mmCIF file of C-alpha atoms and ligand atoms in Angstrom:
data_model
loop_
_atom_site.group_PDB
_atom_site.id
_atom_site.type_symbol
_atom_site.label_atom_id
_atom_site.label_comp_id
_atom_site.label_asym_id
_atom_site.label_seq_id
_atom_site.Cartn_x
_atom_site.Cartn_y
_atom_site.Cartn_z
ATOM 1 C CA MET A 1 253.370 -32.838 192.155
ATOM 2 C CA HIS A 2 249.657 -33.135 191.457
ATOM 3 C CA VAL A 3 247.854 -33.473 188.166
ATOM 4 C CA ALA A 4 244.239 -33.157 186.981
ATOM 5 C CA ALA A 5 242.548 -33.175 183.580
ATOM 6 C CA PHE A 6 239.035 -32.257 182.466
ATOM 7 C CA ARG A 7 236.932 -31.622 179.401
ATOM 8 C CA CYS A 8 234.544 -28.675 179.625
ATOM 9 C CA PRO A 9 232.056 -27.614 176.946
ATOM 10 C CA SER A 10 231.233 -24.174 175.612
ATOM 11 C CA ASN A 11 227.786 -22.585 175.964
ATOM 12 C CA ILE A 12 225.549 -20.137 174.151
ATOM 13 C CA ALA A 13 223.312 -17.784 176.114
ATOM 14 C CA LEU A 14 219.590 -17.606 175.340
ATOM 15 C CA VAL A 15 219.053 -14.658 177.697
ATOM 16 C CA LYS A 16 222.295 -12.706 177.558
ATOM 17 C CA TYR A 17 224.615 -11.542 180.296
ATOM 18 C CA TRP A 18 225.853 -8.131 179.196
ATOM 19 C CA GLY A 19 227.030 -5.757 181.889
ATOM 20 C CA LYS A 20 228.686 -6.581 185.200
ATOM 21 C CA LYS A 21 229.085 -5.336 188.721
ATOM 22 C CA GLY A 22 231.710 -6.005 191.405
ATOM 23 C CA LEU A 23 234.090 -8.909 190.851
ATOM 24 C CA GLN A 24 232.667 -10.630 187.782
ATOM 25 C CA LEU A 25 229.062 -10.499 188.997
ATOM 26 C CA PRO A 26 226.286 -10.149 186.420
ATOM 27 C CA ALA A 27 224.098 -7.063 186.113
ATOM 28 C CA ASN A 28 221.188 -9.367 185.147
ATOM 29 C CA ALA A 29 220.433 -13.066 185.222
ATOM 30 C CA SER A 30 221.163 -15.226 182.149
ATOM 31 C CA ILE A 31 220.467 -18.726 180.880
ATOM 32 C CA SER A 32 222.348 -20.820 178.336
ATOM 33 C CA PHE A 33 222.371 -23.985 176.288
ATOM 34 C CA THR A 34 225.502 -26.061 176.864
ATOM 35 C CA LEU A 35 227.325 -26.965 173.623
ATOM 36 C CA ARG A 36 228.310 -30.516 174.471
ATOM 37 C CA ASP A 37 230.458 -31.131 171.390
ATOM 38 C CA LEU A 38 232.462 -27.887 171.365
ATOM 39 C CA TYR A 39 234.882 -28.192 174.225
ATOM 40 C CA THR A 40 238.274 -27.552 175.757
ATOM 41 C CA GLU A 41 240.380 -30.313 177.273
ATOM 42 C CA THR A 42 242.883 -29.171 179.863
ATOM 43 C CA ARG A 43 245.481 -30.883 181.993
ATOM 44 C CA VAL A 44 247.125 -29.034 184.856
ATOM 45 C CA GLU A 45 250.315 -30.135 186.596
ATOM 46 C CA THR A 46 251.557 -28.479 189.739
ATOM 47 C CA SER A 47 255.036 -28.240 191.165
ATOM 48 C CA LYS A 48 256.701 -26.296 193.953
ATOM 49 C CA GLY A 49 257.805 -22.933 192.628
ATOM 50 C CA GLU A 50 257.046 -19.251 192.608
ATOM 51 C CA GLY A 51 253.350 -19.202 191.738
ATOM 52 C CA ARG A 52 253.801 -18.999 187.966
ATOM 53 C CA ALA A 53 251.593 -20.355 185.207
ATOM 54 C CA GLU A 54 252.945 -21.714 181.917
ATOM 55 C CA VAL A 55 250.538 -22.514 179.089
ATOM 56 C CA TYR A 56 250.880 -25.008 176.253
ATOM 57 C CA VAL A 57 248.256 -24.990 173.509
ATOM 58 C CA ASP A 58 248.115 -28.133 171.373
ATOM 59 C CA GLY A 59 251.452 -29.110 172.900
ATOM 60 C CA VAL A 60 253.182 -25.870 171.924
ATOM 61 C CA ARG A 61 254.353 -23.390 174.544
ATOM 62 C CA GLN A 62 252.264 -20.188 174.253
ATOM 63 C CA PRO A 63 253.580 -17.460 176.592
ATOM 64 C CA SER A 64 250.881 -15.047 175.337
ATOM 65 C CA PHE A 65 248.261 -17.101 177.266
ATOM 66 C CA ASP A 66 250.198 -17.069 180.563
ATOM 67 C CA ALA A 67 248.831 -13.785 181.897
ATOM 68 C CA LYS A 68 245.165 -14.809 181.591
ATOM 69 C CA VAL A 69 245.766 -18.183 183.234
ATOM 70 C CA GLN A 70 247.961 -16.607 185.893
ATOM 71 C CA ALA A 71 245.165 -14.110 186.641
ATOM 72 C CA PHE A 72 242.726 -17.034 186.980
ATOM 73 C CA PHE A 73 244.902 -18.744 189.616
ATOM 74 C CA ASP A 74 245.681 -15.462 191.390
ATOM 75 C CA ARG A 75 241.949 -14.809 191.800
ATOM 76 C CA GLN A 76 241.442 -18.245 193.403
ATOM 77 C CA LYS A 77 244.226 -17.778 195.949
ATOM 78 C CA PRO A 78 242.282 -15.987 198.706
ATOM 79 C CA ALA A 79 240.126 -19.143 199.050
ATOM 80 C CA MET A 80 242.873 -21.646 198.147
ATOM 81 C CA THR A 81 245.975 -20.933 200.155
ATOM 82 C CA TRP A 82 247.689 -24.116 198.932
ATOM 83 C CA MET A 83 248.135 -22.353 195.562
ATOM 84 C CA ASP A 84 250.705 -19.972 197.080
ATOM 85 C CA GLY A 85 254.187 -20.801 195.835
ATOM 86 C CA VAL A 86 252.859 -23.427 193.424
ATOM 87 C CA ASP A 87 253.701 -23.378 189.706
ATOM 88 C CA PHE A 88 251.058 -24.507 187.220
ATOM 89 C CA ARG A 89 251.820 -26.096 183.878
ATOM 90 C CA VAL A 90 248.659 -25.982 181.790
ATOM 91 C CA TYR A 91 248.224 -28.093 178.646
ATOM 92 C CA THR A 92 245.114 -27.173 176.744
ATOM 93 C CA HIS A 93 243.363 -28.049 173.523
ATOM 94 C CA ASN A 94 240.084 -26.992 171.933
ATOM 95 C CA ASN A 95 238.296 -29.472 169.685
ATOM 96 C CA PHE A 96 237.148 -26.568 167.516
ATOM 97 C CA PRO A 97 239.616 -24.462 165.528
ATOM 98 C CA HIS A 98 241.236 -21.666 167.546
ATOM 99 C CA SER A 99 240.755 -19.371 164.672
ATOM 100 C CA SER A 100 237.004 -20.076 164.503
ATOM 101 C CA GLY A 101 236.238 -17.017 166.628
ATOM 102 C CA ILE A 102 233.807 -18.921 168.841
ATOM 103 C CA ALA A 103 234.236 -18.156 172.481
ATOM 104 C CA SER A 104 236.843 -20.444 173.941
ATOM 105 C CA SER A 105 236.929 -18.531 177.217
ATOM 106 C CA ALA A 106 233.810 -20.273 178.585
ATOM 107 C CA SER A 107 235.081 -23.793 177.911
ATOM 108 C CA GLY A 108 238.693 -22.845 178.675
ATOM 109 C CA MET A 109 238.018 -21.221 182.046
ATOM 110 C CA GLY A 110 235.487 -23.949 182.886
ATOM 111 C CA ALA A 111 238.105 -26.647 182.258
ATOM 112 C CA LEU A 112 240.668 -24.746 184.309
ATOM 113 C CA ALA A 113 238.236 -24.414 187.236
ATOM 114 C CA LEU A 114 237.390 -28.134 187.116
ATOM 115 C CA CYS A 115 241.114 -28.969 187.203
ATOM 116 C CA ALA A 116 241.708 -26.519 190.067
ATOM 117 C CA GLY A 117 238.846 -28.124 192.012
ATOM 118 C CA GLU A 118 240.320 -31.596 191.539
ATOM 119 C CA LEU A 119 243.799 -30.381 192.548
ATOM 120 C CA HIS A 120 242.211 -28.865 195.646
ATOM 121 C CA ARG A 121 240.714 -32.267 196.459
ATOM 122 C CA GLN A 122 244.084 -33.967 196.048
ATOM 123 C CA VAL A 123 245.853 -31.426 198.254
ATOM 124 C CA SER A 124 243.241 -30.943 200.982
ATOM 125 C CA GLY A 125 240.958 -33.978 200.767
ATOM 126 C CA GLU A 126 237.963 -31.657 200.391
ATOM 127 C CA MET A 127 235.613 -32.349 197.470
ATOM 128 C CA LEU A 128 234.193 -29.029 196.310
ATOM 129 C CA PRO A 129 230.543 -28.797 195.249
ATOM 130 C CA THR A 130 229.862 -27.925 191.594
ATOM 131 C CA THR A 131 228.542 -24.512 192.672
ATOM 132 C CA THR A 132 232.029 -23.701 194.006
ATOM 133 C CA ILE A 133 233.663 -24.916 190.768
ATOM 134 C CA SER A 134 231.181 -22.744 188.868
ATOM 135 C CA SER A 135 232.081 -19.755 191.007
ATOM 136 C CA MET A 136 235.792 -20.408 190.384
ATOM 137 C CA ALA A 137 235.126 -20.531 186.625
ATOM 138 C CA ARG A 138 233.235 -17.224 186.898
ATOM 139 C CA LEU A 139 236.387 -15.541 188.177
ATOM 140 C CA GLY A 140 238.069 -16.522 184.900
ATOM 141 C CA SER A 141 235.220 -15.526 182.592
ATOM 142 C CA GLY A 142 231.648 -14.747 183.595
ATOM 143 C CA SER A 143 229.892 -16.967 181.086
ATOM 144 C CA ALA A 144 232.238 -19.874 181.961
ATOM 145 C CA CYS A 145 230.332 -20.441 185.203
ATOM 146 C CA ARG A 146 227.394 -21.810 183.154
ATOM 147 C CA SER A 147 229.522 -24.353 181.235
ATOM 148 C CA VAL A 148 229.883 -26.828 184.111
ATOM 149 C CA TYR A 149 226.224 -27.859 183.790
ATOM 150 C CA GLY A 150 224.005 -29.005 180.958
ATOM 151 C CA PRO A 151 221.775 -28.961 179.070
ATOM 152 C CA LEU A 152 220.729 -25.544 180.452
ATOM 153 C CA ALA A 153 222.345 -23.370 183.102
ATOM 154 C CA ILE A 154 221.134 -20.283 184.937
ATOM 155 C CA TRP A 155 223.427 -17.629 186.337
ATOM 156 C CA GLY A 156 222.371 -14.622 188.378
ATOM 157 C CA GLU A 157 220.053 -14.269 191.319
ATOM 158 C CA HIS A 158 216.451 -14.208 190.109
ATOM 159 C CA PRO A 159 213.266 -14.582 192.165
ATOM 160 C CA ALA A 160 211.715 -17.021 189.652
ATOM 161 C CA TYR A 161 214.641 -19.435 190.072
ATOM 162 C CA PRO A 162 215.035 -20.594 193.682
ATOM 163 C CA GLY A 163 218.685 -21.242 194.527
ATOM 164 C CA SER A 164 219.967 -18.994 191.730
ATOM 165 C CA SER A 165 222.934 -16.816 192.594
ATOM 166 C CA ASP A 166 225.180 -14.078 191.230
ATOM 167 C CA GLN A 167 228.185 -16.053 192.515
ATOM 168 C CA PHE A 168 227.648 -19.268 190.566
ATOM 169 C CA ALA A 169 225.406 -20.939 188.012
ATOM 170 C CA VAL A 170 222.846 -23.653 188.752
ATOM 171 C CA PRO A 171 221.315 -26.176 186.358
ATOM 172 C CA PHE A 172 217.827 -25.626 184.950
ATOM 173 C CA PRO A 173 215.781 -28.370 186.636
ATOM 174 C CA GLU A 174 215.659 -31.265 184.155
ATOM 175 C CA GLN A 175 212.154 -32.316 185.223
ATOM 176 C CA GLU A 176 210.832 -28.848 184.321
ATOM 177 C CA LEU A 177 212.155 -28.996 180.774
ATOM 178 C CA HIS A 178 209.413 -29.773 178.257
ATOM 179 C CA GLU A 179 209.944 -32.604 175.794
ATOM 180 C CA ASN A 180 210.143 -30.037 172.949
ATOM 181 C CA PHE A 181 213.408 -28.654 174.325
ATOM 182 C CA ARG A 182 215.176 -31.877 175.228
ATOM 183 C CA GLN A 183 217.023 -32.498 171.978
ATOM 184 C CA TRP A 184 218.360 -29.423 170.278
ATOM 185 C CA GLU A 185 221.283 -28.745 168.007
ATOM 186 C CA ASP A 186 223.420 -25.697 167.321
ATOM 187 C CA ALA A 187 225.148 -25.014 164.012
ATOM 188 C CA VAL A 188 227.581 -22.131 164.409
ATOM 189 C CA MET A 189 228.084 -20.312 161.128
ATOM 190 C CA ILE A 190 231.625 -18.902 161.180
ATOM 191 C CA VAL A 191 231.470 -15.460 159.618
ATOM 192 C CA GLU A 192 234.588 -14.044 161.169
ATOM 193 C CA SER A 193 237.350 -16.011 162.780
ATOM 194 C CA GLY A 194 239.806 -13.305 163.778
ATOM 195 C CA ARG A 195 239.994 -11.242 166.932
ATOM 196 C CA LYS A 196 236.959 -9.107 167.622
ATOM 197 C CA ALA A 197 237.298 -5.341 167.168
ATOM 198 C CA VAL A 198 235.996 -4.799 170.731
ATOM 199 C CA SER A 199 236.599 -7.456 173.396
ATOM 200 C CA SER A 200 233.795 -8.703 175.672
ATOM 201 C CA THR A 201 235.612 -7.181 178.638
ATOM 202 C CA ALA A 202 235.554 -3.745 176.998
ATOM 203 C CA GLY A 203 231.950 -4.287 175.852
ATOM 204 C CA HIS A 204 230.706 -5.088 179.374
ATOM 205 C CA LYS A 205 232.461 -1.973 180.652
ATOM 206 C CA LEU A 206 230.572 0.284 178.249
ATOM 207 C CA LEU A 207 227.321 -0.678 180.002
ATOM 208 C CA ASP A 208 228.444 1.243 183.099
ATOM 209 C CA ALA A 209 227.608 4.567 181.436
ATOM 210 C CA HIS A 210 225.059 3.266 178.945
ATOM 211 C CA PRO A 211 221.835 5.287 178.673
ATOM 212 C CA TYR A 212 219.705 2.136 178.201
ATOM 213 C CA ALA A 213 221.478 -0.160 180.685
ATOM 214 C CA ALA A 214 218.753 -0.100 183.347
ATOM 215 C CA ALA A 215 216.035 -0.861 180.792
ATOM 216 C CA ARG A 216 218.126 -3.679 179.331
ATOM 217 C CA TYR A 217 218.697 -5.321 182.740
ATOM 218 C CA ALA A 218 214.987 -5.103 183.515
ATOM 219 C CA THR A 219 214.077 -6.617 180.132
ATOM 220 C CA ALA A 220 216.594 -9.433 180.544
ATOM 221 C CA ASN A 221 215.234 -10.287 183.985
ATOM 222 C CA ALA A 222 211.659 -10.224 182.664
ATOM 223 C CA ASN A 223 212.771 -12.486 179.784
ATOM 224 C CA MET A 224 214.259 -14.912 182.313
ATOM 225 C CA GLU A 225 210.868 -15.363 183.896
ATOM 226 C CA GLN A 226 209.082 -15.615 180.564
ATOM 227 C CA LEU A 227 211.581 -18.163 179.251
ATOM 228 C CA GLN A 228 211.038 -20.335 182.303
ATOM 229 C CA GLY A 229 207.356 -20.600 181.358
ATOM 230 C CA ILE A 230 208.268 -21.335 177.738
ATOM 231 C CA LEU A 231 210.745 -24.075 178.659
ATOM 232 C CA ARG A 232 208.100 -25.678 180.861
ATOM 233 C CA SER A 233 205.248 -25.396 178.356
ATOM 234 C CA GLY A 234 207.184 -26.329 175.205
ATOM 235 C CA ASP A 235 206.129 -23.241 173.222
ATOM 236 C CA VAL A 236 208.722 -23.228 170.420
ATOM 237 C CA ALA A 237 207.294 -20.145 168.678
ATOM 238 C CA ALA A 238 207.540 -18.087 171.883
ATOM 239 C CA PHE A 239 211.061 -19.485 172.422
ATOM 240 C CA THR A 240 212.053 -18.313 168.939
ATOM 241 C CA ALA A 241 210.773 -14.784 169.488
ATOM 242 C CA LEU A 242 212.378 -14.424 172.896
ATOM 243 C CA VAL A 243 215.790 -15.864 171.955
ATOM 244 C CA GLU A 244 216.099 -13.877 168.728
ATOM 245 C CA SER A 245 215.010 -10.680 170.441
ATOM 246 C CA GLU A 246 217.688 -11.263 173.115
ATOM 247 C CA ALA A 247 220.429 -11.695 170.485
ATOM 248 C CA LEU A 248 219.450 -8.529 168.646
ATOM 249 C CA GLN A 249 219.153 -6.573 171.902
ATOM 250 C CA LEU A 250 222.708 -7.586 172.787
ATOM 251 C CA HIS A 251 223.944 -6.160 169.500
ATOM 252 C CA ALA A 252 221.662 -3.132 169.753
ATOM 253 C CA MET A 253 223.301 -2.324 173.096
ATOM 254 C CA MET A 254 226.679 -2.349 171.337
ATOM 255 C CA MET A 255 225.368 -0.057 168.625
ATOM 256 C CA CYS A 256 224.209 2.520 171.143
ATOM 257 C CA SER A 257 227.191 2.314 173.488
ATOM 258 C CA MET A 258 229.515 5.315 173.501
ATOM 259 C CA PRO A 259 231.786 4.753 171.678
ATOM 260 C CA TYR A 260 229.344 2.795 169.499
ATOM 261 C CA TYR A 261 230.429 -0.241 167.543
ATOM 262 C CA LEU A 262 229.159 -3.056 165.346
ATOM 263 C CA LEU A 263 230.255 -6.670 165.533
ATOM 264 C CA MET A 264 227.839 -8.111 162.980
ATOM 265 C CA LYS A 265 229.080 -8.281 159.388
ATOM 266 C CA PRO A 266 227.090 -8.175 156.153
ATOM 267 C CA ALA A 267 227.282 -11.989 156.042
ATOM 268 C CA SER A 268 225.815 -12.224 159.581
ATOM 269 C CA LEU A 269 222.779 -10.217 158.462
ATOM 270 C CA GLU A 270 222.411 -12.232 155.272
ATOM 271 C CA ILE A 271 222.505 -15.511 157.224
ATOM 272 C CA ILE A 272 219.838 -14.188 159.591
ATOM 273 C CA ARG A 273 217.666 -13.102 156.658
ATOM 274 C CA ARG A 274 218.000 -16.477 154.932
ATOM 275 C CA VAL A 275 217.164 -18.369 158.123
ATOM 276 C CA TRP A 276 214.073 -16.209 158.621
ATOM 277 C CA ASP A 277 212.970 -16.686 154.977
ATOM 278 C CA PHE A 278 213.457 -20.446 155.276
ATOM 279 C CA ARG A 279 211.489 -20.585 158.508
ATOM 280 C CA GLU A 280 208.696 -18.548 156.977
ATOM 281 C CA GLN A 281 208.546 -20.773 153.882
ATOM 282 C CA THR A 282 208.907 -24.184 155.528
ATOM 283 C CA GLY A 283 207.741 -23.747 159.109
ATOM 284 C CA VAL A 284 210.942 -25.459 160.288
ATOM 285 C CA PRO A 285 211.763 -23.839 163.646
ATOM 286 C CA LEU A 286 215.323 -22.599 163.122
ATOM 287 C CA VAL A 287 216.277 -19.976 165.708
ATOM 288 C CA ILE A 288 219.196 -17.574 165.375
ATOM 289 C CA THR A 289 221.284 -16.193 168.187
ATOM 290 C CA LEU A 290 224.678 -14.503 168.491
ATOM 291 C CA ASP A 291 227.260 -14.007 171.168
ATOM 292 C CA ALA A 292 229.494 -10.944 171.183
ATOM 293 C CA GLY A 293 230.762 -11.488 167.643
ATOM 294 C CA ALA A 294 229.791 -11.839 163.990
ATOM 295 C CA ASN A 295 229.154 -15.588 163.992
ATOM 296 C CA VAL A 296 225.548 -16.739 163.822
ATOM 297 C CA HIS A 297 224.305 -19.673 165.907
ATOM 298 C CA VAL A 298 221.447 -21.547 164.276
ATOM 299 C CA LEU A 299 219.524 -23.500 166.933
ATOM 300 C CA TYR A 300 216.977 -26.160 165.985
ATOM 301 C CA PRO A 301 215.251 -29.262 167.346
ATOM 302 C CA ALA A 302 217.223 -32.413 166.432
ATOM 303 C CA GLN A 303 214.239 -33.860 164.542
ATOM 304 C CA PHE A 304 214.762 -31.168 161.870
ATOM 305 C CA LYS A 305 218.435 -31.995 161.272
ATOM 306 C CA THR A 306 217.938 -32.988 157.632
ATOM 307 C CA GLN A 307 216.114 -29.771 156.744
ATOM 308 C CA ALA A 308 218.578 -27.637 158.715
ATOM 309 C CA GLU A 309 221.573 -29.239 157.007
ATOM 310 C CA GLU A 310 219.957 -28.729 153.648
ATOM 311 C CA LEU A 311 219.607 -24.995 154.292
ATOM 312 C CA ILE A 312 223.128 -24.788 155.729
ATOM 313 C CA ASN A 313 224.761 -26.594 152.806
ATOM 314 C CA ASN A 314 222.702 -25.034 150.014
ATOM 315 C CA SER A 315 222.517 -21.492 151.234
ATOM 316 C CA LEU A 316 224.473 -20.590 154.385
ATOM 317 C CA VAL A 317 227.873 -22.209 153.967
ATOM 318 C CA SER A 318 228.730 -19.924 151.048
ATOM 319 C CA LEU A 319 228.439 -16.950 153.436
ATOM 320 C CA CYS A 320 230.827 -18.476 155.988
ATOM 321 C CA GLU A 321 234.520 -17.740 156.155
ATOM 322 C CA ASN A 322 236.220 -20.576 154.275
ATOM 323 C CA GLY A 323 232.864 -22.379 154.293
ATOM 324 C CA GLN A 324 233.399 -23.107 157.988
ATOM 325 C CA TYR A 325 230.678 -24.048 160.459
ATOM 326 C CA LEU A 326 230.633 -26.045 163.687
ATOM 327 C CA CYS A 327 227.942 -28.370 165.015
ATOM 328 C CA SER A 328 227.013 -29.393 168.521
ATOM 329 C CA SER A 329 224.176 -31.065 170.309
ATOM 330 C CA ILE A 330 222.849 -29.376 173.434
ATOM 331 C CA GLY A 331 223.664 -31.427 176.512
ATOM 332 C CA GLU A 332 225.927 -32.052 179.431
ATOM 333 C CA GLY A 333 229.583 -32.052 178.525
ATOM 334 C CA VAL A 334 231.894 -32.152 181.527
ATOM 335 C CA VAL A 335 234.169 -35.198 181.566
ATOM 336 C CA GLN A 336 236.972 -35.959 183.980
ATOM 337 C CA LEU A 337 239.894 -37.215 181.914
ATOM 338 C CA ASN A 338 242.601 -39.655 182.752
ATOM 339 C CA PRO A 339 245.557 -37.337 183.375
HETATM 340 O O1 LIG B 1 231.897 -14.280 179.740
HETATM 341 P P1 LIG B 1 232.209 -13.018 179.001
HETATM 342 O O2 LIG B 1 232.728 -11.932 179.894
HETATM 343 O O3 LIG B 1 233.104 -13.272 177.805
HETATM 344 O O4 LIG B 1 230.848 -12.411 178.418
HETATM 345 C C1 LIG B 1 230.105 -13.105 177.461
HETATM 346 C C2 LIG B 1 228.877 -12.374 177.163
HETATM 347 C C3 LIG B 1 228.008 -12.957 176.056
HETATM 348 O O5 LIG B 1 228.591 -14.079 175.452
HETATM 349 C C4 LIG B 1 227.808 -11.905 174.984
HETATM 350 C C5 LIG B 1 226.640 -13.317 176.610
HETATM 351 C C6 LIG B 1 226.582 -14.504 177.526
HETATM 352 O O6 LIG B 1 225.732 -14.474 178.421
HETATM 353 O O7 LIG B 1 227.340 -15.466 177.333
#
């Protein structure tokens, strides 16, 4: 029997991945902030068996998670023959509420990939590079491949980023990151905690026949190049415009998919409006973004924490489901745990 345990953080995309090709490959390049303090911790035990996965969440057996985890291991098998005939017992825990509706697939699949990589080392003696771990995570959930790096990760081959690849994510070079972007925070305003009406998997699929897909991919790739310049130069105003435009484009693509759908709720729009009003009135650079859901991420430089918390507590919390919001610093978050 072998055992491995890792913590892996979540991430929020600044330039969004929306649309795929082939086996979990992105239709355009994307870049994300890693949410150091919102993470999954996973421990995997192996035993000789029939190649089955059994999942325990917070110590409680959860058969409804088995299929997704099983699919993760099945996808690794062509490259990891030792997994044949091995059973996996997976114990997992998120440090944010399950019901919060924030994507746990990125941190969850990232943690699983890190554990699988460590098990591979124990079985074969081969230490896999982080790019391979990232690629393994990608097979579980596309955006998960970015979670194994921080504070920023790039996924998708792009001429402006040497070494970038569709197969795995790479870190944004630390030395290129301007001072202005080194210490940021994310406050995730929980508007809706339940299951989304349309899953990400189904949403990606709708891009295949989307009338604006080609234009969206071209815009995203152009934004990747522009954002690189912004991250190097420290232009927070340009960052704000680009990141907010990306979030609204993601949701605009949903609205003009066929069938069309809406994931934002009235409270999401009201939070966005209040953040914009506050920014206009105070000049405090709060930046909104969204993933494929109703929750609103409010990004801001750490030096404005007091002002941001004031807005959140006085004006935004009342719009959140059960007054719930989650906070994280942007940073690296992978930790190998004592199994
Ligand atoms: O990793 P997936 O397949 O759940 O897709 C996530 C897509 C977005 O969160 C909407 C954007 C992104 O780049 O993370």
